[in-house]
Short mmCIF file of C-alpha atoms in Angstrom, two decimals:
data_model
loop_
_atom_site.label_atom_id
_atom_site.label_comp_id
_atom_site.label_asym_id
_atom_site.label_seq_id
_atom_site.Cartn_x
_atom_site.Cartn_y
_atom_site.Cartn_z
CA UNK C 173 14.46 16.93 172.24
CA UNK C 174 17.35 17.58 174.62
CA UNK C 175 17.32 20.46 176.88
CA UNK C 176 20.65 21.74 175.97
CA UNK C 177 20.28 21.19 172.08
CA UNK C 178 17.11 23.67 172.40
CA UNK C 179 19.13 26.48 173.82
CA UNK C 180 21.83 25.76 171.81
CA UNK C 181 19.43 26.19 168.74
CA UNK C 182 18.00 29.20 170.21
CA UNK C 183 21.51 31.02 171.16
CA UNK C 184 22.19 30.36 167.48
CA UNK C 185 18.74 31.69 165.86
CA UNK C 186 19.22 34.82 168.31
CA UNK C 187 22.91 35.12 167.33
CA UNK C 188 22.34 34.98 163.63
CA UNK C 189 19.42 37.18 163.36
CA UNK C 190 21.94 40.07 165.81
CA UNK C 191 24.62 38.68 163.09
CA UNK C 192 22.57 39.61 159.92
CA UNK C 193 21.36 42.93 161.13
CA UNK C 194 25.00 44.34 161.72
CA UNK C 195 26.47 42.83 158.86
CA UNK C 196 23.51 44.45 156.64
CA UNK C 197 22.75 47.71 158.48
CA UNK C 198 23.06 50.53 156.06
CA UNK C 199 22.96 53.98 157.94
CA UNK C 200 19.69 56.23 156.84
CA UNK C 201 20.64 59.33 154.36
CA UNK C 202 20.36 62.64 155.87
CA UNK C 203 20.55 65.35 153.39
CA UNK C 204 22.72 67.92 152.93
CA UNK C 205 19.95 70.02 153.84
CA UNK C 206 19.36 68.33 157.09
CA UNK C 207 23.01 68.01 158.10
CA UNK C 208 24.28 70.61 161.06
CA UNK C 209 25.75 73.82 160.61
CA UNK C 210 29.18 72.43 162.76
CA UNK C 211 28.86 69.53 159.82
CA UNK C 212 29.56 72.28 157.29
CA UNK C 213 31.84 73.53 159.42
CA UNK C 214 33.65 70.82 159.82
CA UNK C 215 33.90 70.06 156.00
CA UNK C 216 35.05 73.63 155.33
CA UNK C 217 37.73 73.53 157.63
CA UNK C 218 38.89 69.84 156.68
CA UNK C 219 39.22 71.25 152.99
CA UNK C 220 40.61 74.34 153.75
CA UNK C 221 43.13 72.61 156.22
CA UNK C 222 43.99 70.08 153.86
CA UNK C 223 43.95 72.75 150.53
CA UNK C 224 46.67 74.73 152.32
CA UNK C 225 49.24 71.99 153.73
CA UNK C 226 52.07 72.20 151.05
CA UNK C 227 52.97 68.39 151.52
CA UNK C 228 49.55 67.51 149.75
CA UNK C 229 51.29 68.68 146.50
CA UNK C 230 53.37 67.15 143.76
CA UNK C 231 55.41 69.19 141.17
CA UNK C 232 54.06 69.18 137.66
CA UNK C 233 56.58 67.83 135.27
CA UNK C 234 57.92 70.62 132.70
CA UNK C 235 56.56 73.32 135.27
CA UNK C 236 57.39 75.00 138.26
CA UNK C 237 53.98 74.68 139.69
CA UNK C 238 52.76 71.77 142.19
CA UNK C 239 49.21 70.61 141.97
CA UNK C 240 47.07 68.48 144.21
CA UNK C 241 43.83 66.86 143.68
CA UNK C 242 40.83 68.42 146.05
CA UNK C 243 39.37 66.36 148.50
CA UNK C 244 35.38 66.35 148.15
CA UNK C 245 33.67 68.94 146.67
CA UNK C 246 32.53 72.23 149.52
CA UNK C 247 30.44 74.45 147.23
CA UNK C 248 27.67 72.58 148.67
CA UNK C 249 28.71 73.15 152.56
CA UNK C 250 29.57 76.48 151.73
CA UNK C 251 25.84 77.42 150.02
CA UNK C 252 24.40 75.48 153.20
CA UNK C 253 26.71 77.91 155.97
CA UNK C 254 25.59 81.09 153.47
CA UNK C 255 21.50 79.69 153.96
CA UNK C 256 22.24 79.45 158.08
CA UNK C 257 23.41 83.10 157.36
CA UNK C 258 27.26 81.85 159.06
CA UNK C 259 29.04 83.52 156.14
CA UNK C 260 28.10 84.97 153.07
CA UNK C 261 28.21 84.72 149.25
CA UNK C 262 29.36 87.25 146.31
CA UNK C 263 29.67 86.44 142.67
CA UNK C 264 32.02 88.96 141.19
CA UNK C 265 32.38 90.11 137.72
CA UNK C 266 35.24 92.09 136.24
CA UNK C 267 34.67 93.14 133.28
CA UNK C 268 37.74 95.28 132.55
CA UNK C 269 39.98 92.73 133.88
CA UNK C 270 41.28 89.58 132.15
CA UNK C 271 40.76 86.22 132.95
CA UNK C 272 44.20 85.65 132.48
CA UNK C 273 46.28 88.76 134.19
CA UNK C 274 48.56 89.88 137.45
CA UNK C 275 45.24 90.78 138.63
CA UNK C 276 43.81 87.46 138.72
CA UNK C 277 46.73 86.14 140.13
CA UNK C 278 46.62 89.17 142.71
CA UNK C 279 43.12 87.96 144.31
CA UNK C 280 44.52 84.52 145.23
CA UNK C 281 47.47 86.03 146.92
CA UNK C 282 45.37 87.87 148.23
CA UNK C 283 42.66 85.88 149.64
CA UNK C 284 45.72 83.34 151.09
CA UNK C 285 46.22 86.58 153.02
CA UNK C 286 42.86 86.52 154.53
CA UNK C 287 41.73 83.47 154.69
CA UNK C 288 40.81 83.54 158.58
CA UNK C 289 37.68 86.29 157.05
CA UNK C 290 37.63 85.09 153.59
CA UNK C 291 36.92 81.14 153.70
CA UNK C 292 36.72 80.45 150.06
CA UNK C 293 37.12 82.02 146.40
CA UNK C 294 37.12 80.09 143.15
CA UNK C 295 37.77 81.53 139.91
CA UNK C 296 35.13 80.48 137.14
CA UNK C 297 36.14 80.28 133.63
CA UNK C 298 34.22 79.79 130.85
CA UNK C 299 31.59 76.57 130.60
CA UNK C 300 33.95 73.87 128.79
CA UNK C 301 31.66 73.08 126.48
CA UNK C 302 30.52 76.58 125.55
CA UNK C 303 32.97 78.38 124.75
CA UNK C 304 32.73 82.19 123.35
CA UNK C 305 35.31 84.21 121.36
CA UNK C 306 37.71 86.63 123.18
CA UNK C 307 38.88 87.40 125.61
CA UNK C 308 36.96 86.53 128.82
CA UNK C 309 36.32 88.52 131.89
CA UNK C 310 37.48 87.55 135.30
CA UNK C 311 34.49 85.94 137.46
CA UNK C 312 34.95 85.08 140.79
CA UNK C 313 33.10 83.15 143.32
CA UNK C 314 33.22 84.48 147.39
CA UNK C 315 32.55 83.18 150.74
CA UNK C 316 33.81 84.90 153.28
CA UNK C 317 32.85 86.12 157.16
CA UNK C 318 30.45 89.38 157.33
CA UNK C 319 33.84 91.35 158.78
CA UNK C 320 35.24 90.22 155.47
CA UNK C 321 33.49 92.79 153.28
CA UNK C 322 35.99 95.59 153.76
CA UNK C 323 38.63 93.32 152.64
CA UNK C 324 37.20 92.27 149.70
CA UNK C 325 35.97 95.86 148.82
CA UNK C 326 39.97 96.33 149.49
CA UNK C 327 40.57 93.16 147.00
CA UNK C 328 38.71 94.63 144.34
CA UNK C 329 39.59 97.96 144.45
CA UNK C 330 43.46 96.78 143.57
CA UNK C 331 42.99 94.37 141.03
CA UNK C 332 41.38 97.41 139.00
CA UNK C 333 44.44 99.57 139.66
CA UNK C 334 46.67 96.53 138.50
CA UNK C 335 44.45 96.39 135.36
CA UNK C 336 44.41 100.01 134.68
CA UNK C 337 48.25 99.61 135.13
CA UNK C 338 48.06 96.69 132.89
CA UNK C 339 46.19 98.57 130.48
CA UNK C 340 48.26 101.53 130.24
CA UNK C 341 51.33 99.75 129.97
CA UNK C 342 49.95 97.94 127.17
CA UNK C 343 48.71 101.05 125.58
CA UNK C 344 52.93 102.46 125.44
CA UNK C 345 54.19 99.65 124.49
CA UNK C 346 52.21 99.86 121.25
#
């Protein structure tokens, strides 16, 4: 066999086996559980960031509202920053006020307010599947910086005075 031909065939075993292995190399899985604190982080802030830039939303036909469709889901970022004790967690549940009222509209004015403390609030309604007469209390989820929790004391303590409002302006109008 010729000299050249051998290292020809050898350059081309060696450069298809290199070949293969990039072309197949599937990076390992780290958990969520295993992934940084800055990669949460990072995640937050890339939602938030792109959440609150007004060009990522269209107008909804027969509406004056705009909607947008959320990047990847950060419930699971934020519960893995509230574990590294970064920020923390409150699941609040108003039981005088109205899923449907000023005052739930009041808490997402006024977490847009806040939102360097307060990272993240989600109202949750009712499961879709189970689904219980009446009317159904307001339920909030909360993430928000330790320095946060006078604010959202703050938060709560005026959606009940805009309920009690609500309430008693109800009650004349009757």
């Amino acid at each position: 066999m010729n000299s050249r031909v051998l290292v020809w065939s050898i350059v081309s075993f060696c450069s298809g086996f290199v070949l293969y292995h990039v072309l197949t190399y599937e990076p390992e899985y780290v958990p969520i559980e295993e992934r940084s604190v800055a990669h949460h982080w990072k995640r937050v802030r890339e939602y938030n960031a792109y959440m609150w830039d007004r060009s990522n939303y269209k107008p909804v036909p027969g509406t004056d509202m705009a909607a947008t469709t959320p990047p990847d889901d950060i419930e699971p970022s934020l519960m893995m920053l509230e574990k590294a004790h970064e920020i923390e967690h409150a699941d609040l549940v108003f039981p005088l006020i109205p899923e449907h009222s000023e005052a739930a509209i009041h808490w997402m004015k006024f977490c847009s307010e806040h939102r360097d403390t307060i990272i993240y609030g989600i109202g949750r309604a009712q499961h879709p599947d189970y689904k219980p007469s009446g009317e159904h209390p307001l339920r909030l989820h909360m993430w928000f910086l330790k320095e946060a929790k006078p604010d959202i004391q703050q938060m709560m303590k005026e959606m009940e005075a805009i309920a009690a409002e609500e309430k008693l302006n109800s009650t004349i109008e009757k």
